[in-house]
Short mmCIF file of C-alpha atoms in Angstrom, two decimals:
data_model
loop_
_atom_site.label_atom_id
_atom_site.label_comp_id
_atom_site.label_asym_id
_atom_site.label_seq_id
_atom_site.Cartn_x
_atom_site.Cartn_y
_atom_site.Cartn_z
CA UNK M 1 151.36 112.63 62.00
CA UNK M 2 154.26 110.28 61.45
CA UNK M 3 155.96 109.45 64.76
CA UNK M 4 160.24 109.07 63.77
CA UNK M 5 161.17 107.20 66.51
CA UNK M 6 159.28 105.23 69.30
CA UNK M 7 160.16 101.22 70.92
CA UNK M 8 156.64 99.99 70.59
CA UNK M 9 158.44 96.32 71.59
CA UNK M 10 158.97 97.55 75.24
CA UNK M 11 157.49 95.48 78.12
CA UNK M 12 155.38 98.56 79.22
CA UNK M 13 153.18 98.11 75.67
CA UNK M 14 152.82 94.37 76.59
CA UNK M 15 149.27 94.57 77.92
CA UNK M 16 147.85 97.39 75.35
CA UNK M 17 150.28 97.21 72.37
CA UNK M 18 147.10 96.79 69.71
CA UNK M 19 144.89 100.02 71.85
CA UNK M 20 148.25 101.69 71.95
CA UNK M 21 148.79 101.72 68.36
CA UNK M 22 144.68 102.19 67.87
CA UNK M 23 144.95 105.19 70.19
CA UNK M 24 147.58 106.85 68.37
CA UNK M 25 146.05 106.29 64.62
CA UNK M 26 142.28 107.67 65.95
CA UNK M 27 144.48 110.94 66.65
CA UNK M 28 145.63 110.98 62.92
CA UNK M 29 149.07 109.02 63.36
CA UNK M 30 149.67 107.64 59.50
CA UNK M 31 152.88 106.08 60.52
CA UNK M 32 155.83 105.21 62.71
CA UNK M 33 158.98 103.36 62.85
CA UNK M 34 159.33 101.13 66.30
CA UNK M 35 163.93 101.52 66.74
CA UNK M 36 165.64 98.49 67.97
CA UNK M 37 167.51 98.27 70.65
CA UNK M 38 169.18 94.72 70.42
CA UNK M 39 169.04 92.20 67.74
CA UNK M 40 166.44 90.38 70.07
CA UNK M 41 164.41 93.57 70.21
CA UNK M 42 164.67 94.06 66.27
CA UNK M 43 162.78 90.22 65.73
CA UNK M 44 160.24 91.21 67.99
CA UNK M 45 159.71 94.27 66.20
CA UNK M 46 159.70 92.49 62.77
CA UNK M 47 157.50 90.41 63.91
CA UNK M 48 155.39 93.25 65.18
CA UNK M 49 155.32 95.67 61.98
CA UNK M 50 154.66 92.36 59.61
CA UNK M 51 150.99 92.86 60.88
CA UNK M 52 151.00 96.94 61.02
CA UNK M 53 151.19 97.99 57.02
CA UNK M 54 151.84 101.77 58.74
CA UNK M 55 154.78 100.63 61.02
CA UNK M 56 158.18 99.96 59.82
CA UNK M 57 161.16 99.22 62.13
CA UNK M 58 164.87 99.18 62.51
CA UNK M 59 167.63 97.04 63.13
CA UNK M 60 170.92 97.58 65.11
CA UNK M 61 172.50 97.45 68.61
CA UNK M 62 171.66 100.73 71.04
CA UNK M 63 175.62 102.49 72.86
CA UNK M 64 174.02 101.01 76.17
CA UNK M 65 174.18 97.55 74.90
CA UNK M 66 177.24 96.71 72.62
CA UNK M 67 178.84 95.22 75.53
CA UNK M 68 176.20 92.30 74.71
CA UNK M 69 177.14 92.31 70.81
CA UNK M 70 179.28 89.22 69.47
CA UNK M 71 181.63 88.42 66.41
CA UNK M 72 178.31 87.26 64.62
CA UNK M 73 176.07 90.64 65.37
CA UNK M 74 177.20 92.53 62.30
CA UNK M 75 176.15 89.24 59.85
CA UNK M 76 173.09 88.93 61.85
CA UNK M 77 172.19 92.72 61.44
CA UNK M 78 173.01 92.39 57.55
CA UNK M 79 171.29 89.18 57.51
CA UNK M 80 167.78 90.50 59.04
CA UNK M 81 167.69 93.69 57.07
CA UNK M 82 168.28 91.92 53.83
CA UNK M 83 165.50 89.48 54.84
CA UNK M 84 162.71 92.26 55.79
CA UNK M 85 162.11 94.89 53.52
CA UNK M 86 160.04 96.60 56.42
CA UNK M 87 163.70 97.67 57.71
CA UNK M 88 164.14 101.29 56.86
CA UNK M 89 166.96 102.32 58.82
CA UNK M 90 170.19 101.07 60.76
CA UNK M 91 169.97 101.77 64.40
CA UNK M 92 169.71 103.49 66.91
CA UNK M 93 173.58 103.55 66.98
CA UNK M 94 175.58 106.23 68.60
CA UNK M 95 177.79 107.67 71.46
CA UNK M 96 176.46 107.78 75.28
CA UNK M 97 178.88 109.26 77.27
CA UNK M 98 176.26 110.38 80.36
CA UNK M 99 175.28 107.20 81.53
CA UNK M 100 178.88 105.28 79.78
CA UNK M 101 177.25 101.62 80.21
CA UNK M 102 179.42 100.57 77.89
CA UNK M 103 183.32 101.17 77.37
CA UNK M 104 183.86 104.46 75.22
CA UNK M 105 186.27 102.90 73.04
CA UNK M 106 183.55 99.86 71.95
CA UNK M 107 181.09 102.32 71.63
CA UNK M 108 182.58 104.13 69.09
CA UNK M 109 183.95 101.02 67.54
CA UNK M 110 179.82 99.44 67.14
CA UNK M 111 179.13 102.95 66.21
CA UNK M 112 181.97 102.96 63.57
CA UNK M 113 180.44 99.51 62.48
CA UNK M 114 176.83 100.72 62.53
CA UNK M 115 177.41 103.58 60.19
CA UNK M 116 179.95 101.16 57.40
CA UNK M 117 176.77 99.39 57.52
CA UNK M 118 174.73 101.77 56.45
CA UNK M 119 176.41 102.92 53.92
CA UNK M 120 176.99 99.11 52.69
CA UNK M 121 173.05 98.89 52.68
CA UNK M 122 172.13 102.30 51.56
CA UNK M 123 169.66 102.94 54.80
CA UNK M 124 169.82 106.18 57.00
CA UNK M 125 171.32 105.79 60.79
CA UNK M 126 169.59 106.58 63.90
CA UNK M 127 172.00 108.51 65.74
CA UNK M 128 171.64 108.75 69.59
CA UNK M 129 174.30 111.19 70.92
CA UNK M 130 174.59 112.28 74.86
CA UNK M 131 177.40 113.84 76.37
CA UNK M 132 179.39 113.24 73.37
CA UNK M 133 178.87 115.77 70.84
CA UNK M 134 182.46 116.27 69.47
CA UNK M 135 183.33 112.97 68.95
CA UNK M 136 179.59 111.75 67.39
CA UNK M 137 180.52 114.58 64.78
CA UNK M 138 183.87 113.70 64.61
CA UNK M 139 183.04 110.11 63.30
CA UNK M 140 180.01 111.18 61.14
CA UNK M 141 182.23 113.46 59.11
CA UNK M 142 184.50 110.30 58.43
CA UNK M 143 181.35 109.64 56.07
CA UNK M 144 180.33 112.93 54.63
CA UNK M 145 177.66 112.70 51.70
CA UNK M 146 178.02 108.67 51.80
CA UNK M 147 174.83 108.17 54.37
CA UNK M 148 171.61 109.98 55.27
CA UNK M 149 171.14 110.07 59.30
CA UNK M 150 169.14 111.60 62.62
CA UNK M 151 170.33 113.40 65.28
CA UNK M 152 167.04 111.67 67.18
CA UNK M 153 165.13 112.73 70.55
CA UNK M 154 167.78 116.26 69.57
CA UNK M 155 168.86 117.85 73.10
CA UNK M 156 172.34 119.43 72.13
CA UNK M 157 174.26 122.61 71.43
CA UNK M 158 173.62 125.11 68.35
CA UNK M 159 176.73 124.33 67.85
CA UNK M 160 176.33 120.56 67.81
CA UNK M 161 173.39 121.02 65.51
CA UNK M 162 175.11 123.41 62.68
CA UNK M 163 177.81 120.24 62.87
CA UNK M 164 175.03 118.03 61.70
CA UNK M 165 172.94 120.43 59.30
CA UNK M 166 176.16 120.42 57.56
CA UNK M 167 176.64 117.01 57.09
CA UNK M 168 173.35 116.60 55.63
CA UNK M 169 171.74 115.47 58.44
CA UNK M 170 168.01 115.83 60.11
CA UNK M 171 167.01 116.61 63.46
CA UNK M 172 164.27 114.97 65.27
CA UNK M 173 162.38 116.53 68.46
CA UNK M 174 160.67 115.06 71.40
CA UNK M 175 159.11 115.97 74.09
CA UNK M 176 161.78 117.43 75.39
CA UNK M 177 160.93 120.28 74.02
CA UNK M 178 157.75 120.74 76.12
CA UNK M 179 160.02 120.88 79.42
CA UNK M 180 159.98 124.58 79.71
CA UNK M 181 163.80 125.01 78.16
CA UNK M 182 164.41 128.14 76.49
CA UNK M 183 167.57 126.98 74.79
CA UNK M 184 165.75 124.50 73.26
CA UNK M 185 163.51 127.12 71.57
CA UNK M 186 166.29 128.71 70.00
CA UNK M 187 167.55 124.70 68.55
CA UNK M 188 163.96 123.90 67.45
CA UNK M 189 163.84 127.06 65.13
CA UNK M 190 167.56 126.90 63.65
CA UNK M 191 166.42 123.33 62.15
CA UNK M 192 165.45 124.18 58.28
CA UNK M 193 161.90 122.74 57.64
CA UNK M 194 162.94 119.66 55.49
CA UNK M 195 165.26 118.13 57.77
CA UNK M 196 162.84 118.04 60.71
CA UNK M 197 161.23 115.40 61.86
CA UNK M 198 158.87 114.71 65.55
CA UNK M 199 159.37 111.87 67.37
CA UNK M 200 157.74 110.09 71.24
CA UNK M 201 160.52 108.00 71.36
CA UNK M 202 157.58 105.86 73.98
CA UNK M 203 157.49 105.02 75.99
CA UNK M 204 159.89 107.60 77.38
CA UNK M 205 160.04 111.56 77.53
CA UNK M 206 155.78 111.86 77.71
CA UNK M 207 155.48 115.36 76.81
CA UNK M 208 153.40 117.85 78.94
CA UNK M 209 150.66 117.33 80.23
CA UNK M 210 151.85 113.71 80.37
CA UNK M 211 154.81 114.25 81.77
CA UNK M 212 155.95 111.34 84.23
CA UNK M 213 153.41 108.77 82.65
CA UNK M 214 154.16 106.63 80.11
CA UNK M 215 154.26 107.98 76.26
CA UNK M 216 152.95 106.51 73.24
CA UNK M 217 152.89 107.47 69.52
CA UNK M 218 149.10 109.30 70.12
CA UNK M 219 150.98 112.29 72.12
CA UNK M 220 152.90 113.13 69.37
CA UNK M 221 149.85 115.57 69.16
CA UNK M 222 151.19 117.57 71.90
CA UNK M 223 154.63 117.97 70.61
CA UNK M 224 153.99 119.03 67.44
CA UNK M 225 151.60 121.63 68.79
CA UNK M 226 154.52 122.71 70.97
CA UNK M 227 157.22 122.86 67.66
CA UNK M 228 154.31 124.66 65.78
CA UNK M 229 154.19 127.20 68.85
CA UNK M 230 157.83 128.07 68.78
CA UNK M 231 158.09 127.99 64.90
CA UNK M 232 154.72 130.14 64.90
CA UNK M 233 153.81 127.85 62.32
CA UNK M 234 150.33 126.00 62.05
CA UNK M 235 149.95 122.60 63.20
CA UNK M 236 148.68 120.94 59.85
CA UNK M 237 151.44 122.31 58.36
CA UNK M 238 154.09 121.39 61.22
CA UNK M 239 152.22 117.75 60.89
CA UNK M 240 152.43 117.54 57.02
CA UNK M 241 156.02 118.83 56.95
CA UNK M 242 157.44 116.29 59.56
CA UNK M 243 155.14 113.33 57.74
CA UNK M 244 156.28 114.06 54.47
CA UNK M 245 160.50 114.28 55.73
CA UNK M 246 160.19 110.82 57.71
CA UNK M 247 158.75 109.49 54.75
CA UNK M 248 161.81 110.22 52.37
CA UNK M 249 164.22 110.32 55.28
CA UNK M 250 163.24 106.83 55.97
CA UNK M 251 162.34 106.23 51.82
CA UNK M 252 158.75 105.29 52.26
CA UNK M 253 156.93 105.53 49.65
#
């Protein structure tokens, strides 16, 4: 299993970070990238995957914190990725319109920034979208065929999701899709089999039967037992599938 996305730097792994990431490889987890949040987050995580040869991490400023970023963040997000070759993507970056802790109008312009970057550095973008589907794919076509990118921790419209497929993009699944949501059934089997990818996105969204503790990288178990289930596909080959298209998505080798 290769978990996509999952913030193995938050304070809830503080006590068990090492058993986390023990518990998760015992269950067959071969890899996972730990996203940044803040520039803060994203040393703690380099500092983090230095020691982990099967974790990799990100760099970039989450929608719900740009309000912190500066005139230097950019340089200092070019500046660690060209420094740690254990980056493998830009992000997460995106839209969040739901919760709007940030201004609209600076979100799109980090998001804007976040995704020149990319395409500067030649890394895929972790896209986080809520409540904010036209204008994420309104921006992302600005760059059609220049970037590679994830829809991650997907939740939106077929409609929202063709957008994307058509721009080259992948779509990543929690465990969302474990909440009973027959919508999401429909999404989960529209997404052709080399542009999906799994994802805990720990320690939030525990999938059932964990739902409302915290999640880490070991239930990714559950969830890809759930996308194998509505796929009617088996789990090795849900498992292998998903491993091998983080592996290229995120080009490791």
């Amino acid at each position: 299993m290769f978990d996509s996305h999952c913030h193995l730097t938050d304070e809830r792994f503080r006590k068990d970070r090492l058993e986390t990431i023990a518990r998760a490889s015992a269950r067959g987890l071969v890899g996972a990238v730990t996203i940044a949040s803040t520039l803060e987050d994203a040393r703690v995580a380099l500092e983090l995957v230095e020691d982990h040869e099967e974790l990799w991490s990100t760099v970039g400023v989450h929608p719900h914190e740009v309000s912190q970023a500066s005139s230097t963040t950019l340089a200092e997000i070019r500046e660690l990725v060209s420094a740690n070759p254990k980056v493998v993507a830009v992000g997460e970056t995106g839209l969040d319109f739901h919760y709007n802790n940030a201004p609209k109008k600076l979100q799109k312009s980090w998001f804007s920034r976040h995704l020149q970057l990319s395409r500067e550095l030649d890394l895929p973008v972790i896209v986080h979208s809520r409540s904010a589907e036209e204008d994420t794919i309104k921006m992302l076509e600005e760059f059609q065929g220049s970037l590679d990118f994830v829809f991650h921790c997907f939740s939106g419209s077929l409609e929202f999701l063709d957008a994307g497929l058509a721009l080259g993009g992948y779509a990543s699944f929690s465990g969302l899709i474990t909440f009973s949501n027959v919508e999401m059934e429909e999404v989960v089997k529209r997404v052709p089999r080399n542009r999906l990818l799994v994802e805990t996105d720990s320690p939030y969204l525990a999938p059932v039967p964990y739902r409302g503790k915290r999640n880490e990288p070991a239930y990714l178990h559950e969830i890809i037992e759930e996308l194998s289930r509505i796929r009617k596909e088996e789990w090795q080959e849900v498992a292998e599938v998903t491993t091998e298209n983080a592996k290229r998505f995120y080009g490791i080798k």
